[in-house]
Coordinates of C-alpha atoms in Angstrom, one line a residue:
R28 CA 133.5 326.3 -83.4
L29 CA 136.0 323.0 -83.0
G30 CA 133.6 319.9 -84.5
W31 CA 131.1 322.2 -86.3
R32 CA 131.0 323.2 -89.7
K33 CA 128.6 325.7 -91.6
H34 CA 126.4 324.2 -94.4
V35 CA 124.5 326.3 -96.2
N36 CA 123.5 328.6 -93.4
R37 CA 123.3 325.8 -90.6
W38 CA 125.7 324.2 -88.5
T39 CA 126.7 320.3 -88.6
V40 CA 128.2 318.2 -85.6
L41 CA 131.1 316.4 -86.9
G42 CA 132.2 314.8 -83.9
V43 CA 132.7 315.2 -80.0
L44 CA 136.3 315.7 -78.2
V45 CA 136.3 313.8 -75.0
I46 CA 138.8 314.9 -72.3
C47 CA 139.5 312.6 -69.1
V48 CA 141.5 313.0 -66.1
E49 CA 141.9 310.2 -63.8
T50 CA 141.1 310.9 -59.9
T51 CA 140.8 307.4 -58.3
A52 CA 143.8 308.3 -56.0
K53 CA 142.2 311.9 -54.9
V54 CA 138.7 310.2 -54.4
Q55 CA 140.4 307.4 -52.4
A56 CA 142.3 310.1 -50.4
I57 CA 139.3 312.0 -49.6
K58 CA 137.6 308.6 -48.8
D59 CA 140.0 307.9 -46.4
V60 CA 139.7 311.2 -45.1
A61 CA 136.1 311.1 -44.3
D62 CA 136.2 307.8 -43.1
K63 CA 139.1 309.1 -40.5
T64 CA 136.7 312.0 -39.7
V65 CA 133.5 310.0 -39.2
F66 CA 135.5 307.7 -37.1
K67 CA 136.8 310.3 -34.9
Q68 CA 133.4 312.0 -34.6
Q69 CA 131.7 308.4 -34.1
Q70 CA 134.2 307.8 -31.1
Q71 CA 133.9 311.6 -30.0
V72 CA 130.0 310.8 -29.4
N73 CA 130.7 307.3 -28.0
E74 CA 132.7 309.2 -25.6
E75 CA 130.0 311.9 -24.9
I76 CA 127.2 309.3 -24.5
A77 CA 129.2 307.2 -22.0
A78 CA 130.1 310.2 -20.2
A79 CA 126.4 311.2 -20.2
N80 CA 125.3 307.9 -19.1
E81 CA 127.7 308.3 -16.0
E82 CA 126.5 311.7 -15.2
L83 CA 122.9 310.0 -15.2
I84 CA 123.7 307.5 -13.1
S85 CA 125.1 309.6 -10.7
T86 CA 122.3 312.2 -10.8
N87 CA 119.9 309.2 -10.4
E88 CA 121.9 307.9 -7.5
E89 CA 121.8 311.6 -6.1
L90 CA 118.3 311.7 -6.7
A91 CA 117.6 308.5 -5.1
E92 CA 119.3 309.9 -2.0
M93 CA 117.4 313.4 -2.0
Q94 CA 114.1 311.1 -2.2
M95 CA 114.9 309.4 1.1
D96 CA 116.3 312.8 3.0
L97 CA 112.8 314.4 1.7
Q98 CA 111.2 311.7 2.9
K99 CA 113.3 311.7 6.3
L100 CA 112.5 315.3 6.4
V101 CA 108.6 314.8 5.5
Q102 CA 108.6 312.2 8.3
A103 CA 110.3 314.8 10.8
L104 CA 108.0 317.7 10.2
T105 CA 105.0 315.1 10.3
A106 CA 106.2 313.9 13.6
S107 CA 107.0 317.3 15.0
E108 CA 103.7 318.9 14.2
A109 CA 102.0 315.9 15.6
N110 CA 103.4 315.8 18.8
F111 CA 102.9 319.5 18.9
R112 CA 99.3 319.4 18.1
D113 CA 98.8 316.5 20.3
M114 CA 100.6 318.4 23.0
I115 CA 97.8 321.0 22.8
L116 CA 94.9 318.8 22.0
Q117 CA 95.7 316.7 25.0
S118 CA 96.5 319.4 27.6
P119 CA 94.8 319.1 31.0
V120 CA 94.0 322.8 30.8
A121 CA 92.8 325.2 28.1
M122 CA 95.3 325.7 25.6
G123 CA 95.6 326.5 21.8
L124 CA 97.7 327.9 19.2
F125 CA 96.9 331.3 17.6
S126 CA 98.4 332.4 14.3
G127 CA 99.6 335.7 12.9
E128 CA 98.8 338.9 14.1
N129 CA 95.4 338.7 13.5
M130 CA 95.3 335.7 16.2
V131 CA 93.5 332.8 13.6
L132 CA 92.8 330.0 15.7
E133 CA 95.0 327.0 14.1
I134 CA 95.0 324.7 17.0
I135 CA 92.6 324.7 20.0
N136 CA 91.7 322.1 22.5
D137 CA 88.2 320.9 23.7
K138 CA 89.2 322.5 27.2
F139 CA 89.3 326.0 25.6
L140 CA 86.1 325.4 23.5
E141 CA 84.3 324.3 26.7
L142 CA 85.8 327.3 28.4
W143 CA 84.4 329.6 25.6
G144 CA 81.0 327.8 25.2
K145 CA 82.0 327.3 21.7
D146 CA 82.1 324.5 19.3
S147 CA 85.0 323.6 16.6
S148 CA 83.7 326.0 13.9
V149 CA 85.7 328.5 14.9
I150 CA 88.6 326.8 14.1
G151 CA 90.5 328.8 11.6
K152 CA 88.9 332.3 12.6
P153 CA 90.6 335.4 14.0
V154 CA 90.0 335.7 17.6
E155 CA 87.9 338.6 17.3
E156 CA 85.5 336.7 14.7
A157 CA 85.3 333.6 16.6
L158 CA 84.4 335.6 19.7
P159 CA 83.0 338.9 18.8
E160 CA 82.4 339.7 22.5
M161 CA 85.9 340.3 22.6
K162 CA 85.8 343.5 20.9
G163 CA 86.0 346.3 23.3
Q164 CA 88.0 344.2 25.9
P165 CA 91.4 344.7 26.6
Y166 CA 92.4 341.0 25.4
P167 CA 92.9 341.0 21.6
Q168 CA 95.1 343.8 22.1
I169 CA 97.3 342.3 24.6
M170 CA 97.5 339.3 22.4
R171 CA 98.5 341.5 19.4
D172 CA 101.4 343.5 21.9
V173 CA 102.6 340.1 22.8
F174 CA 103.1 339.0 19.0
N175 CA 104.8 342.4 18.5
T176 CA 107.0 342.6 21.5
G177 CA 107.6 338.5 22.0
V178 CA 107.1 339.7 25.9
T179 CA 104.8 337.1 27.5
Y180 CA 101.8 338.1 29.6
I181 CA 100.5 336.4 32.4
G182 CA 96.8 337.6 33.3
N183 CA 95.6 336.6 37.1
E184 CA 92.3 336.9 38.0
A185 CA 91.3 338.6 35.0
K186 CA 87.6 339.7 34.1
V187 CA 86.2 338.4 31.2
F188 CA 82.8 338.7 29.2
L189 CA 81.9 335.7 27.2
H190 CA 78.5 334.4 25.6
R191 CA 78.1 331.2 27.1
G192 CA 74.4 329.5 27.4
G193 CA 72.6 332.1 25.4
K194 CA 74.0 334.9 27.6
R195 CA 76.7 337.1 28.7
D196 CA 78.8 335.5 31.2
E197 CA 81.2 337.4 33.6
G198 CA 84.1 335.2 34.8
Y199 CA 87.5 335.6 35.8
Y200 CA 90.4 333.9 34.5
N201 CA 94.3 333.1 34.9
F202 CA 96.1 332.9 31.7
I203 CA 99.2 332.7 30.2
N204 CA 100.0 334.8 26.2
Q205 CA 103.4 333.3 25.1
A206 CA 105.0 334.2 21.8
F207 CA 105.4 331.2 19.3
K208 CA 108.6 331.8 17.1
N209 CA 110.2 329.8 14.6
G210 CA 113.6 328.9 14.1
E211 CA 114.7 332.1 13.1
G212 CA 113.3 333.3 16.4
K213 CA 110.7 335.5 14.3
T214 CA 107.0 335.5 16.1
T215 CA 104.8 333.6 14.3
G216 CA 102.0 332.9 16.7
L217 CA 100.7 332.9 20.3
I218 CA 100.5 330.0 22.8
V219 CA 97.7 330.8 25.2
V220 CA 96.8 328.7 28.7
A221 CA 94.0 329.4 30.6
I222 CA 92.3 328.4 33.8
E223 CA 89.0 329.5 34.6
V224 CA 89.2 330.8 38.8
T225 CA 85.5 332.1 38.7
E226 CA 84.4 330.1 41.1
Q227 CA 87.4 330.7 43.8
V228 CA 87.4 334.4 43.0
N229 CA 83.2 334.8 43.8
A230 CA 84.0 332.6 47.0
R231 CA 86.6 334.9 48.1
N232 CA 84.6 338.0 47.3
E233 CA 82.0 336.5 49.3
M234 CA 84.2 336.1 52.2
E235 CA 85.3 339.5 51.7
R236 CA 81.7 340.7 51.7
I237 CA 81.0 339.0 55.2
L238 CA 84.6 339.9 57.0
A239 CA 83.2 344.0 55.9
Q240 CA 79.4 342.9 57.6
V241 CA 81.2 341.4 60.2
R242 CA 83.5 344.5 61.0
L243 CA 80.3 346.8 60.9
S244 CA 79.1 344.3 63.2
K245 CA 81.8 344.7 65.3
E246 CA 81.8 348.5 65.5
A247 CA 78.3 348.6 66.6
A248 CA 79.0 345.8 69.2
E249 CA 79.0 346.6 73.0
L250 CA 82.4 346.4 74.2
G251 CA 83.1 344.7 77.6
L252 CA 85.1 346.4 80.0
F253 CA 87.5 345.6 82.7
D254 CA 89.4 347.4 85.7
S255 CA 92.0 346.4 87.5
N256 CA 93.4 348.1 90.8
L257 CA 96.5 346.7 91.1
K258 CA 97.4 348.7 94.5
A259 CA 94.2 347.6 96.3
G260 CA 94.2 344.2 94.4
T261 CA 90.8 344.6 93.0
L262 CA 89.2 343.5 89.8
E263 CA 86.0 344.8 88.1
W264 CA 84.3 343.0 84.8
D265 CA 81.0 344.4 83.4
A266 CA 78.1 342.2 82.5
R267 CA 79.8 341.9 78.5
C268 CA 83.3 340.9 80.0
R269 CA 81.7 338.2 82.4
T270 CA 79.6 336.5 79.3
L271 CA 82.9 336.2 77.6
F272 CA 84.4 334.2 80.6
G273 CA 81.1 332.2 80.9
I274 CA 80.3 333.9 84.3
S275 CA 76.3 334.9 85.0
H276 CA 76.7 335.7 88.6
Q277 CA 77.4 339.4 89.8
N278 CA 79.9 337.9 92.3
P279 CA 83.3 339.6 92.6
V280 CA 85.7 338.3 90.2
T281 CA 89.6 338.1 91.0
N282 CA 92.6 337.5 88.9
D283 CA 92.0 333.7 89.6
D284 CA 89.0 333.7 87.6
F285 CA 90.7 335.7 84.6
I286 CA 93.6 333.2 84.8
N287 CA 91.7 330.0 84.8
G288 CA 89.1 330.9 82.5
L289 CA 91.8 331.4 79.7
H290 CA 92.1 328.2 77.2
P291 CA 95.1 326.2 78.2
H292 CA 97.1 326.4 75.3
D293 CA 96.8 330.3 75.2
R294 CA 97.3 330.5 79.2
K295 CA 101.2 330.8 79.3
R296 CA 101.4 333.6 76.4
I297 CA 98.8 335.9 77.8
Q298 CA 100.5 335.7 81.2
Q299 CA 103.7 337.2 79.6
A300 CA 101.4 339.5 77.8
V301 CA 100.2 341.1 80.6
D302 CA 103.7 340.9 82.5
N303 CA 105.2 342.8 79.6
A304 CA 102.1 345.4 79.7
Y305 CA 103.3 346.0 83.2
N306 CA 106.8 346.5 82.4
K307 CA 106.8 350.5 81.2
E308 CA 110.1 350.0 79.7
L309 CA 109.5 347.2 77.1
T310 CA 105.7 348.2 76.4
N311 CA 105.0 351.5 77.8
G312 CA 102.0 349.6 79.3
A313 CA 100.4 348.8 75.8
Y314 CA 98.3 345.8 75.8
D315 CA 96.6 344.1 72.7
V316 CA 96.1 340.4 72.7
E317 CA 93.8 337.9 71.3
Y318 CA 92.9 334.7 72.8
R319 CA 90.6 331.5 73.9
T320 CA 88.4 331.6 77.0
I321 CA 86.4 328.6 78.2
G322 CA 83.1 329.7 79.9
A323 CA 83.4 328.9 83.6
E324 CA 79.9 327.8 83.3
D325 CA 78.5 326.8 79.8
K326 CA 82.3 325.5 78.7
K327 CA 81.8 327.5 75.6
T328 CA 85.1 328.3 74.1
R329 CA 85.1 332.2 72.6
W330 CA 87.7 333.9 70.9
V331 CA 88.3 337.5 72.7
R332 CA 90.3 340.5 71.6
A333 CA 91.3 342.5 74.5
K334 CA 93.0 346.0 74.4
G335 CA 94.2 347.8 77.3
Q336 CA 96.4 350.3 78.9
V337 CA 98.5 350.1 82.3
Y338 CA 99.1 353.4 84.5
F339 CA 102.2 353.6 86.3
D340 CA 103.0 355.9 89.3
E341 CA 105.8 358.5 89.5
N342 CA 108.3 355.1 90.1
N343 CA 106.9 353.4 87.1
T344 CA 105.4 351.2 89.3
P345 CA 102.0 349.8 87.8
V346 CA 99.0 350.8 89.6
R347 CA 96.0 350.6 87.4
F348 CA 95.1 348.3 84.2
I349 CA 92.1 349.3 82.2
G350 CA 90.7 348.0 79.3
S351 CA 88.3 346.4 76.7
V352 CA 87.3 343.2 75.2
L353 CA 85.5 342.1 72.1
D354 CA 83.9 338.6 71.1
I355 CA 85.7 337.7 67.8
T356 CA 84.7 334.3 67.5
D357 CA 82.8 334.8 64.3
K358 CA 85.7 336.8 62.7
K359 CA 87.9 333.8 63.6
A360 CA 85.3 331.5 62.1
N361 CA 85.7 333.7 58.7
E362 CA 89.3 333.9 58.6
E363 CA 89.3 329.9 59.2
A364 CA 86.8 329.9 56.1
L365 CA 89.2 332.4 54.4
R366 CA 92.0 330.6 54.8
R367 CA 90.4 327.6 53.5
V368 CA 89.5 329.7 50.2
N369 CA 92.8 330.7 49.9
D370 CA 94.4 327.4 50.1
D371 CA 91.9 326.3 47.5
L372 CA 93.1 329.8 45.5
A373 CA 96.7 328.8 46.0
W374 CA 96.2 325.1 44.9
A375 CA 94.7 326.4 41.6
N376 CA 97.8 328.9 41.3
K377 CA 100.0 326.1 42.2
E378 CA 98.5 324.1 39.6
L379 CA 98.7 327.1 36.8
I380 CA 102.7 327.4 37.8
E381 CA 103.2 323.6 37.1
T382 CA 101.2 324.2 34.0
Q383 CA 103.7 327.0 32.9
V384 CA 106.5 325.0 33.9
Q385 CA 105.5 322.1 31.9
L386 CA 104.5 324.6 29.0
K387 CA 107.7 326.1 29.1
E388 CA 109.4 322.8 28.7
I389 CA 107.5 321.4 25.9
I390 CA 108.1 324.9 24.1
D391 CA 111.8 324.6 24.9
E392 CA 111.6 320.9 23.6
L393 CA 109.7 322.1 20.4
K394 CA 111.9 324.8 19.7
I395 CA 115.0 322.5 19.8
S396 CA 113.0 320.1 17.3
E397 CA 111.9 322.9 15.4
T398 CA 115.5 324.1 14.7
K399 CA 116.6 320.9 13.9
Y400 CA 113.7 320.5 11.4
R401 CA 114.5 323.8 10.1
E402 CA 118.1 323.2 9.8
L403 CA 117.1 320.1 7.8
V404 CA 114.8 322.1 5.5
Q405 CA 117.4 324.4 4.8
H406 CA 120.1 322.3 3.7
A407 CA 118.5 320.1 2.2
P408 CA 120.0 319.4 -1.4
V409 CA 116.3 320.0 -2.9
G410 CA 114.1 323.0 -2.9
I411 CA 111.5 322.9 -0.1
A412 CA 109.1 325.5 1.0
V413 CA 106.6 325.1 3.8
Y414 CA 103.6 326.9 4.0
R415 CA 101.0 327.8 6.9
G416 CA 97.5 328.3 7.2
R417 CA 94.7 328.2 5.2
Q418 CA 95.9 331.6 3.6
V419 CA 99.0 329.5 2.3
I420 CA 101.6 331.9 3.8
V421 CA 105.3 330.5 3.2
E422 CA 106.4 329.9 6.5
S423 CA 110.0 328.7 5.4
V424 CA 112.0 328.4 2.3
N425 CA 115.4 327.1 1.5
D426 CA 118.0 328.4 -1.0
G427 CA 117.2 325.3 -3.3
M428 CA 113.8 326.7 -3.9
L429 CA 114.6 330.5 -3.9
K430 CA 116.9 329.5 -6.9
I431 CA 113.6 327.4 -8.4
W432 CA 112.0 330.3 -7.9
G433 CA 114.5 332.8 -9.0

């Protein structure tokens, strides 16, 4: 109640008591400490900003290098894909890349489209959707087997039914199904190369049919007969045998008629074959030869098949030579025609083999290129993922992208 007085039941203020303590030194000390603290904090902030700036500069430099590496990767990928695509599109034979177990037509050249009788609308479709006629045929399963096992399949003169020109068409093809693998060795699709050999196969089948007819004709044909009495020195030819040597008369014939009727290029060989037949120890008298004759009168060249047997006495001396002759001129002509067909087939197969070799070289080069590309992707300092096909399937991804994806 200091400073207060009670007056008629109320208090009256008499004055104010003031107490004062000087704190200048204390405030100044506090201010100095605050200034030093602020200075230190500012200095620390400045140092942190400077460090952050240096880190930012370094990060920007790394980012610039990453961008350059990424550009190189993209360029390498683009070049690799472009080269591979060009190799398929410019192949002189039917060639295509089929992706995934469903064999989606990813890349296919005009030769393949022409062979199938299809247009480019089939690209991007599974093979059984692009070629419905393949259902029920073994080839889709063959392709799946190659995809699953990685074992190359080579088809020779395989019969395939295709819808071409508005009708079901039967054809024959030589083809290769080879697994297409990524840098990790995993099969991602198939490379298929095909050559149509329908004309060659049909030509050979026709020749085989003709030869079968010739064989039947020969079986029904009349054989010529000869009979040589070696002790008496006589030789008998029937009418058919005389015709094959171009002789129309019925006068006796001699061994000179036989020798002189032989083609000059066959004469020495046939004389040796006859001498061998006369040697029981060497041939037991068997005689089976083919030779050409030059007709004594008509000068016509004929091919003759002669088969006979020499008979010996008790001293192993030849005494009788009996046999038959057959005109095989048509057979030889057919064999020559078949030889030409086989030569054509051999040429076509040679082209296929050369194409196989070229394909293997291309695939080997592609594998090397793809391996380098995948190594670049895997070791890239940025996250990279490669997608394939319209289904956007992840084909490859590096650790950087996996970290980003978590």
